[in-house]
PDB file of C-alpha atoms in Angstrom:
ATOM      1  CA  MET A 192       0.051  -0.057   0.018  1.00  0.00           C
ATOM      2  CA  PRO A 193       1.575   3.372  -1.073  1.00  0.00           C
ATOM      3  CA  ALA A 194       2.249   5.887   1.559  1.00  0.00           C
ATOM      4  CA  THR A 195      -0.647   8.678   1.927  1.00  0.00           C
ATOM      5  CA  ASP A 196       0.988  11.368   4.251  1.00  0.00           C
ATOM      6  CA  ARG A 197       4.657  11.933   3.426  1.00  0.00           C
ATOM      7  CA  SER A 198       5.190  14.998   5.245  1.00  0.00           C
ATOM      8  CA  VAL A 199       6.007  14.481   8.904  1.00  0.00           C
ATOM      9  CA  THR A 200       4.243  17.599   9.722  1.00  0.00           C
ATOM     10  CA  GLU A 201       1.117  16.329   7.994  1.00  0.00           C
ATOM     11  CA  ALA A 202       1.379  13.068  10.042  1.00  0.00           C
ATOM     12  CA  LEU A 203       1.658  14.723  13.403  1.00  0.00           C
ATOM     13  CA  HIS A 204      -1.647  16.827  12.560  1.00  0.00           C
ATOM     14  CA  LYS A 205      -3.421  13.854  11.564  1.00  0.00           C
ATOM     15  CA  ARG A 206      -2.382  11.619  14.169  1.00  0.00           C
ATOM     16  CA  ARG A 207      -4.807  11.118  17.025  1.00  0.00           C
ATOM     17  CA  SER A 208      -5.837   8.246  19.664  1.00  0.00           C
ATOM     18  CA  VAL A 209      -8.215   6.546  17.776  1.00  0.00           C
ATOM     19  CA  ARG A 210     -11.136   4.809  19.643  1.00  0.00           C
ATOM     20  CA  ALA A 211     -13.389   3.290  17.063  1.00  0.00           C
ATOM     21  CA  PHE A 212     -11.709   1.111  14.485  1.00  0.00           C
ATOM     22  CA  THR A 213     -13.189  -0.799  11.490  1.00  0.00           C
ATOM     23  CA  GLY A 214     -13.063  -4.578  11.016  1.00  0.00           C
ATOM     24  CA  GLN A 215     -10.503  -4.262   7.953  1.00  0.00           C
ATOM     25  CA  PRO A 216      -7.572  -6.629   8.600  1.00  0.00           C
ATOM     26  CA  VAL A 217      -3.954  -4.971   8.447  1.00  0.00           C
ATOM     27  CA  ASP A 218      -1.554  -6.519   6.027  1.00  0.00           C
ATOM     28  CA  PRO A 219       1.436  -8.161   8.076  1.00  0.00           C
ATOM     29  CA  ALA A 220       3.791  -7.155   5.296  1.00  0.00           C
ATOM     30  CA  LEU A 221       2.942  -3.501   5.835  1.00  0.00           C
ATOM     31  CA  LEU A 222       3.480  -3.669   9.629  1.00  0.00           C
ATOM     32  CA  LYS A 223       7.011  -5.187   9.029  1.00  0.00           C
ATOM     33  CA  GLU A 224       7.757  -2.294   6.932  1.00  0.00           C
ATOM     34  CA  ILE A 225       6.650   0.100   9.388  1.00  0.00           C
ATOM     35  CA  PHE A 226       8.541  -1.652  12.293  1.00  0.00           C
ATOM     36  CA  ALA A 227      11.586  -1.849  10.019  1.00  0.00           C
ATOM     37  CA  ALA A 228      11.574   1.884   9.527  1.00  0.00           C
ATOM     38  CA  ALA A 229      10.912   2.565  13.263  1.00  0.00           C
ATOM     39  CA  GLN A 230      14.131   0.841  14.038  1.00  0.00           C
ATOM     40  CA  ARG A 231      15.673   4.086  13.117  1.00  0.00           C
ATOM     41  CA  ALA A 232      14.212   5.701  16.219  1.00  0.00           C
ATOM     42  CA  PRO A 233      17.083   7.062  18.483  1.00  0.00           C
ATOM     43  CA  SER A 234      18.216   5.538  21.666  1.00  0.00           C
ATOM     44  CA  GLY A 235      20.914   6.248  24.153  1.00  0.00           C
ATOM     45  CA  GLY A 236      24.184   4.307  23.553  1.00  0.00           C
ATOM     46  CA  ASN A 237      22.122   2.543  20.722  1.00  0.00           C
ATOM     47  CA  LEU A 238      20.737   0.116  23.306  1.00  0.00           C
ATOM     48  CA  GLN A 239      17.247  -0.058  21.448  1.00  0.00           C
ATOM     49  CA  PRO A 240      15.660  -1.342  24.659  1.00  0.00           C
ATOM     50  CA  TRP A 241      12.166  -1.834  23.097  1.00  0.00           C
ATOM     51  CA  GLN A 242      10.880  -5.269  22.853  1.00  0.00           C
ATOM     52  CA  VAL A 243       7.582  -5.890  21.212  1.00  0.00           C
ATOM     53  CA  THR A 244       4.691  -8.521  20.798  1.00  0.00           C
ATOM     54  CA  VAL A 245       2.409  -8.134  18.136  1.00  0.00           C
ATOM     55  CA  LEU A 246      -0.955 -10.037  18.123  1.00  0.00           C
ATOM     56  CA  THR A 247      -4.109 -10.646  15.939  1.00  0.00           C
ATOM     57  CA  GLY A 248      -6.839 -13.458  15.788  1.00  0.00           C
ATOM     58  CA  GLU A 249      -6.806 -16.017  18.628  1.00  0.00           C
ATOM     59  CA  PRO A 250      -3.773 -14.778  20.569  1.00  0.00           C
ATOM     60  CA  TRP A 251      -5.327 -11.330  20.737  1.00  0.00           C
ATOM     61  CA  GLN A 252      -8.600 -12.701  21.758  1.00  0.00           C
ATOM     62  CA  ALA A 253      -6.769 -14.762  24.556  1.00  0.00           C
ATOM     63  CA  VAL A 254      -5.243 -11.722  26.129  1.00  0.00           C
ATOM     64  CA  LYS A 255      -8.765  -9.994  26.075  1.00  0.00           C
ATOM     65  CA  ASP A 256     -10.179 -12.968  27.790  1.00  0.00           C
ATOM     66  CA  GLU A 257      -7.726 -13.213  30.436  1.00  0.00           C
ATOM     67  CA  VAL A 258      -7.754  -9.496  31.298  1.00  0.00           C
ATOM     68  CA  ALA A 259     -11.564  -9.613  31.420  1.00  0.00           C
ATOM     69  CA  ALA A 260     -11.322 -12.369  34.018  1.00  0.00           C
ATOM     70  CA  ARG A 261      -9.007 -10.027  36.240  1.00  0.00           C
ATOM     71  CA  ILE A 262     -11.296  -7.159  35.549  1.00  0.00           C
ATOM     72  CA  ALA A 263     -14.273  -9.156  36.926  1.00  0.00           C
ATOM     73  CA  MET A 264     -12.598  -9.351  40.249  1.00  0.00           C
ATOM     74  CA  GLY A 265     -12.684  -5.842  40.784  1.00  0.00           C
ATOM     75  CA  ARG A 266      -9.862  -3.984  42.596  1.00  0.00           C
ATOM     76  CA  GLU A 267      -8.297  -7.149  43.801  1.00  0.00           C
ATOM     77  CA  GLY A 268      -7.766  -8.222  40.275  1.00  0.00           C
ATOM     78  CA  GLN A 269      -5.380  -5.344  39.527  1.00  0.00           C
ATOM     79  CA  GLN A 270      -1.833  -5.783  38.929  1.00  0.00           C
ATOM     80  CA  PRO A 271      -0.276  -2.241  38.199  1.00  0.00           C
ATOM     81  CA  GLU A 272       3.203  -2.371  36.567  1.00  0.00           C
ATOM     82  CA  TYR A 273       3.864   1.348  37.664  1.00  0.00           C
ATOM     83  CA  ASP A 274       1.748   4.474  38.455  1.00  0.00           C
ATOM     84  CA  ILE A 275       0.453   5.644  35.051  1.00  0.00           C
ATOM     85  CA  TYR A 276      -0.086   8.999  36.401  1.00  0.00           C
ATOM     86  CA  PRO A 277       1.662  10.531  39.493  1.00  0.00           C
ATOM     87  CA  ARG A 278      -0.123   9.935  42.682  1.00  0.00           C
ATOM     88  CA  GLU A 279       0.030  13.653  43.614  1.00  0.00           C
ATOM     89  CA  LEU A 280      -0.761  15.219  40.370  1.00  0.00           C
ATOM     90  CA  THR A 281      -1.444  18.947  40.469  1.00  0.00           C
ATOM     91  CA  GLU A 282      -2.446  21.761  38.114  1.00  0.00           C
ATOM     92  CA  PRO A 283      -2.088  22.237  35.150  1.00  0.00           C
ATOM     93  CA  TRP A 284      -1.846  18.744  34.592  1.00  0.00           C
ATOM     94  CA  THR A 285      -4.895  17.669  36.501  1.00  0.00           C
ATOM     95  CA  ASP A 286      -6.974  20.155  34.487  1.00  0.00           C
ATOM     96  CA  ARG A 287      -5.654  18.961  31.032  1.00  0.00           C
ATOM     97  CA  ARG A 288      -6.465  15.253  32.280  1.00  0.00           C
ATOM     98  CA  PHE A 289      -9.967  16.158  33.390  1.00  0.00           C
ATOM     99  CA  GLY A 290     -10.570  18.287  30.508  1.00  0.00           C
ATOM    100  CA  VAL A 291      -9.705  15.693  27.715  1.00  0.00           C
ATOM    101  CA  GLY A 292     -11.823  13.067  29.785  1.00  0.00           C
ATOM    102  CA  GLU A 293     -14.699  15.235  29.682  1.00  0.00           C
ATOM    103  CA  ALA A 294     -14.576  16.048  26.066  1.00  0.00           C
ATOM    104  CA  LEU A 295     -14.374  12.323  25.233  1.00  0.00           C
ATOM    105  CA  TYR A 296     -17.457  11.472  26.990  1.00  0.00           C
ATOM    106  CA  ALA A 297     -19.332  14.639  25.612  1.00  0.00           C
ATOM    107  CA  SER A 298     -18.489  13.320  22.091  1.00  0.00           C
ATOM    108  CA  LEU A 299     -20.260  10.277  22.967  1.00  0.00           C
ATOM    109  CA  GLY A 300     -23.339  12.134  24.552  1.00  0.00           C
ATOM    110  CA  ILE A 301     -22.526  10.495  27.988  1.00  0.00           C
ATOM    111  CA  PRO A 302     -22.941  12.957  30.950  1.00  0.00           C
ATOM    112  CA  ARG A 303     -21.017  12.714  33.945  1.00  0.00           C
ATOM    113  CA  GLU A 304     -23.757  11.584  36.038  1.00  0.00           C
ATOM    114  CA  ASP A 305     -24.144   8.599  33.810  1.00  0.00           C
ATOM    115  CA  LYS A 306     -21.554   6.490  35.719  1.00  0.00           C
ATOM    116  CA  ARG A 307     -22.770   3.232  34.327  1.00  0.00           C
ATOM    117  CA  GLY A 308     -22.457   4.595  30.714  1.00  0.00           C
ATOM    118  CA  ARG A 309     -18.978   5.922  31.371  1.00  0.00           C
ATOM    119  CA  LEU A 310     -17.734   2.876  32.922  1.00  0.00           C
ATOM    120  CA  ALA A 311     -19.140   0.576  29.947  1.00  0.00           C
ATOM    121  CA  ARG A 312     -17.379   2.983  27.456  1.00  0.00           C
ATOM    122  CA  PHE A 313     -14.264   2.774  29.518  1.00  0.00           C
ATOM    123  CA  MET A 314     -14.450  -1.021  29.207  1.00  0.00           C
ATOM    124  CA  ASP A 315     -13.775  -0.504  25.446  1.00  0.00           C
ATOM    125  CA  ASN A 316     -10.303   0.203  26.368  1.00  0.00           C
ATOM    126  CA  TYR A 317      -9.856  -3.617  27.203  1.00  0.00           C
ATOM    127  CA  ARG A 318     -11.202  -4.783  23.834  1.00  0.00           C
ATOM    128  CA  GLY A 319      -8.678  -2.390  22.103  1.00  0.00           C
ATOM    129  CA  PHE A 320     -11.707  -0.488  20.608  1.00  0.00           C
ATOM    130  CA  ASP A 321     -12.059  -3.399  18.290  1.00  0.00           C
ATOM    131  CA  ALA A 322      -8.824  -2.842  16.712  1.00  0.00           C
ATOM    132  CA  PRO A 323      -7.670  -6.113  14.691  1.00  0.00           C
ATOM    133  CA  VAL A 324      -3.944  -5.586  15.931  1.00  0.00           C
ATOM    134  CA  MET A 325      -2.565  -5.245  19.179  1.00  0.00           C
ATOM    135  CA  LEU A 326       0.953  -4.192  20.063  1.00  0.00           C
ATOM    136  CA  PHE A 327       2.483  -4.711  23.359  1.00  0.00           C
ATOM    137  CA  LEU A 328       5.466  -2.651  24.120  1.00  0.00           C
ATOM    138  CA  HIS A 329       7.842  -4.002  27.186  1.00  0.00           C
ATOM    139  CA  CYS A 330      11.507  -4.243  28.213  1.00  0.00           C
ATOM    140  CA  SER A 331      13.823  -5.759  30.592  1.00  0.00           C
ATOM    141  CA  ARG A 332      13.343  -4.473  34.342  1.00  0.00           C
ATOM    142  CA  ILE A 333      17.079  -3.547  34.468  1.00  0.00           C
ATOM    143  CA  MET A 334      16.220  -0.618  32.151  1.00  0.00           C
ATOM    144  CA  GLY A 335      15.577   2.937  33.710  1.00  0.00           C
ATOM    145  CA  PRO A 336      13.907   6.216  32.866  1.00  0.00           C
ATOM    146  CA  PRO A 337      16.293   6.971  30.022  1.00  0.00           C
ATOM    147  CA  GLN A 338      15.461   3.679  28.328  1.00  0.00           C
ATOM    148  CA  TRP A 339      11.720   4.308  28.764  1.00  0.00           C
ATOM    149  CA  SER A 340      12.202   7.560  27.198  1.00  0.00           C
ATOM    150  CA  ASP A 341      13.836   5.737  24.102  1.00  0.00           C
ATOM    151  CA  MET A 342      10.485   3.403  24.069  1.00  0.00           C
ATOM    152  CA  GLY A 343       8.516   6.615  23.620  1.00  0.00           C
ATOM    153  CA  MET A 344      10.605   7.730  20.875  1.00  0.00           C
ATOM    154  CA  TRP A 345      10.115   4.467  19.130  1.00  0.00           C
ATOM    155  CA  LEU A 346       6.350   4.332  19.654  1.00  0.00           C
ATOM    156  CA  GLN A 347       5.932   7.883  18.304  1.00  0.00           C
ATOM    157  CA  SER A 348       7.921   6.730  15.353  1.00  0.00           C
ATOM    158  CA  VAL A 349       5.423   3.753  14.913  1.00  0.00           C
ATOM    159  CA  MET A 350       2.348   5.951  15.380  1.00  0.00           C
ATOM    160  CA  LEU A 351       3.639   8.569  12.612  1.00  0.00           C
ATOM    161  CA  LEU A 352       4.498   5.696  10.237  1.00  0.00           C
ATOM    162  CA  LEU A 353       1.142   4.092  10.707  1.00  0.00           C
ATOM    163  CA  VAL A 354      -0.470   7.598   9.794  1.00  0.00           C
ATOM    164  CA  GLU A 355       1.721   7.830   6.704  1.00  0.00           C
ATOM    165  CA  HIS A 356       0.105   4.450   5.319  1.00  0.00           C
ATOM    166  CA  GLY A 357      -3.206   5.209   6.268  1.00  0.00           C
ATOM    167  CA  LEU A 358      -3.521   3.374   9.390  1.00  0.00           C
ATOM    168  CA  ALA A 359      -4.533   4.559  12.850  1.00  0.00           C
ATOM    169  CA  SER A 360      -3.493   3.611  16.452  1.00  0.00           C
ATOM    170  CA  CYS A 361      -4.284   4.248  20.158  1.00  0.00           C
ATOM    171  CA  PRO A 362      -1.642   4.151  22.793  1.00  0.00           C
ATOM    172  CA  GLN A 363      -3.148   2.254  25.829  1.00  0.00           C
ATOM    173  CA  GLU A 364      -1.134   2.338  29.081  1.00  0.00           C
ATOM    174  CA  CYS A 365      -4.237   0.990  30.762  1.00  0.00           C
ATOM    175  CA  TRP A 366      -3.199  -2.603  29.920  1.00  0.00           C
ATOM    176  CA  ALA A 367      -0.348  -2.001  32.507  1.00  0.00           C
ATOM    177  CA  MET A 368      -3.000  -2.216  35.177  1.00  0.00           C
ATOM    178  CA  TYR A 369      -3.101  -5.911  34.510  1.00  0.00           C
ATOM    179  CA  GLY A 370       0.568  -6.225  33.758  1.00  0.00           C
ATOM    180  CA  GLU A 371       1.230  -9.721  35.308  1.00  0.00           C
ATOM    181  CA  THR A 372      -1.912 -11.363  33.245  1.00  0.00           C
ATOM    182  CA  VAL A 373      -0.586  -9.792  29.959  1.00  0.00           C
ATOM    183  CA  ARG A 374       2.873 -10.846  30.517  1.00  0.00           C
ATOM    184  CA  ARG A 375       1.689 -14.388  31.371  1.00  0.00           C
ATOM    185  CA  THR A 376      -0.467 -14.645  28.454  1.00  0.00           C
ATOM    186  CA  LEU A 377       2.143 -13.477  25.938  1.00  0.00           C
ATOM    187  CA  GLY A 378       4.677 -15.868  27.420  1.00  0.00           C
ATOM    188  CA  LEU A 379       7.084 -13.292  28.835  1.00  0.00           C
ATOM    189  CA  ASP A 380       8.774 -13.875  32.058  1.00  0.00           C
ATOM    190  CA  ASP A 381       9.173 -11.727  35.180  1.00  0.00           C
ATOM    191  CA  GLY A 382      12.424  -9.972  33.866  1.00  0.00           C
ATOM    192  CA  GLN A 383      10.152  -8.154  31.453  1.00  0.00           C
ATOM    193  CA  ILE A 384       7.918  -5.108  32.474  1.00  0.00           C
ATOM    194  CA  LEU A 385       5.013  -4.007  30.412  1.00  0.00           C
ATOM    195  CA  PHE A 386       5.063  -0.546  29.266  1.00  0.00           C
ATOM    196  CA  THR A 387       2.072   0.013  27.026  1.00  0.00           C
ATOM    197  CA  GLY A 388      -0.363  -1.320  24.456  1.00  0.00           C
ATOM    198  CA  LEU A 389      -0.705   0.204  21.031  1.00  0.00           C
ATOM    199  CA  ALA A 390      -4.032  -0.761  19.056  1.00  0.00           C
ATOM    200  CA  ILE A 391      -3.702  -0.712  15.487  1.00  0.00           C
ATOM    201  CA  GLY A 392      -6.075  -0.829  12.550  1.00  0.00           C
ATOM    202  CA  TYR A 393      -8.073   1.484  10.150  1.00  0.00           C
ATOM    203  CA  ALA A 394      -9.949   4.158  11.919  1.00  0.00           C
ATOM    204  CA  ASP A 395     -14.013   4.303  11.676  1.00  0.00           C
ATOM    205  CA  GLU A 396     -13.858   8.061  10.210  1.00  0.00           C
ATOM    206  CA  GLY A 397     -17.669   8.316  10.822  1.00  0.00           C
ATOM    207  CA  ALA A 398     -17.454   7.598  14.555  1.00  0.00           C
ATOM    208  CA  ALA A 399     -17.966  10.590  16.790  1.00  0.00           C
ATOM    209  CA  VAL A 400     -15.347   9.610  19.052  1.00  0.00           C
ATOM    210  CA  ASN A 401     -12.582   9.990  16.513  1.00  0.00           C
ATOM    211  CA  ARG A 402     -13.844  13.471  15.548  1.00  0.00           C
ATOM    212  CA  TRP A 403     -13.783  15.846  18.503  1.00  0.00           C
ATOM    213  CA  PRO A 404     -10.914  18.305  18.838  1.00  0.00           C
ATOM    214  CA  VAL A 405      -8.091  17.286  21.156  1.00  0.00           C
ATOM    215  CA  PRO A 406      -6.366  20.685  22.503  1.00  0.00           C
ATOM    216  CA  ARG A 407      -2.970  21.163  23.086  1.00  0.00           C
ATOM    217  CA  ALA A 408      -1.265  23.795  25.379  1.00  0.00           C
ATOM    218  CA  PRO A 409       0.173  26.797  23.950  1.00  0.00           C
ATOM    219  CA  LEU A 410       3.848  27.184  23.519  1.00  0.00           C
ATOM    220  CA  GLY A 411       3.912  29.934  26.373  1.00  0.00           C
ATOM    221  CA  GLU A 412       3.005  27.095  28.879  1.00  0.00           C
ATOM    222  CA  VAL A 413       5.614  24.663  27.845  1.00  0.00           C
ATOM    223  CA  ILE A 414       8.663  26.478  26.408  1.00  0.00           C
ATOM    224  CA  ASP A 415      10.766  29.256  28.225  1.00  0.00           C
ATOM    225  CA  TRP A 416      12.829  31.003  25.463  1.00  0.00           C
ATOM    226  CA  GLN A 417      16.179  32.332  26.649  1.00  0.00           C
ATOM    227  CA  GLY A 418      18.725  34.252  24.839  1.00  0.00           C
ATOM    228  CA  PHE A 419      16.684  35.084  21.677  1.00  0.00           C
TER     229      PHE A 419
END
């Protein structure tokens, strides 16, 4: 399949966390091409700490089934690999997190008081939003924050390359809430730690959940210019 968005700028503006996918399968040869290109992502000391498991079909369904069983156990079933958000998150980050969540549910027409409706929609996370492919990104537990940063650069490279080829994705750290179950189902030993999932497929362009605007902080909030 030919690339559709050749400009990095175009890919950056078009990329978003897609939460509704079509049932169209993804060509594994295309994924191999994308992953081969993503290997050019930088890493300190050229460690390339990222390790990846890519699933579709029955193996992907097995992960969903195993995690669903843990979810049914309530809080006792959770197996967090790490704190996804800081426990003492403050402004402006709390406002950004709250704001994007409210905008998401507003796009679905689910008001704040509809707790059941919001929970049902949240559970779509653990179905990968019906994406046909799930990528799990993990690494050796000996790796530290710099190597986790390297994994993020690899992941961003993959997401932009997916856009370039007409595909969509949604990074999902929520899978790390059931890290032990995911790792066991993938056949990974305890020497590995699960970082995130990445749902991959073709976006349902007509779905409202894929069309609401996602704001970004203005440059004045994040960049301090000195000496210019």
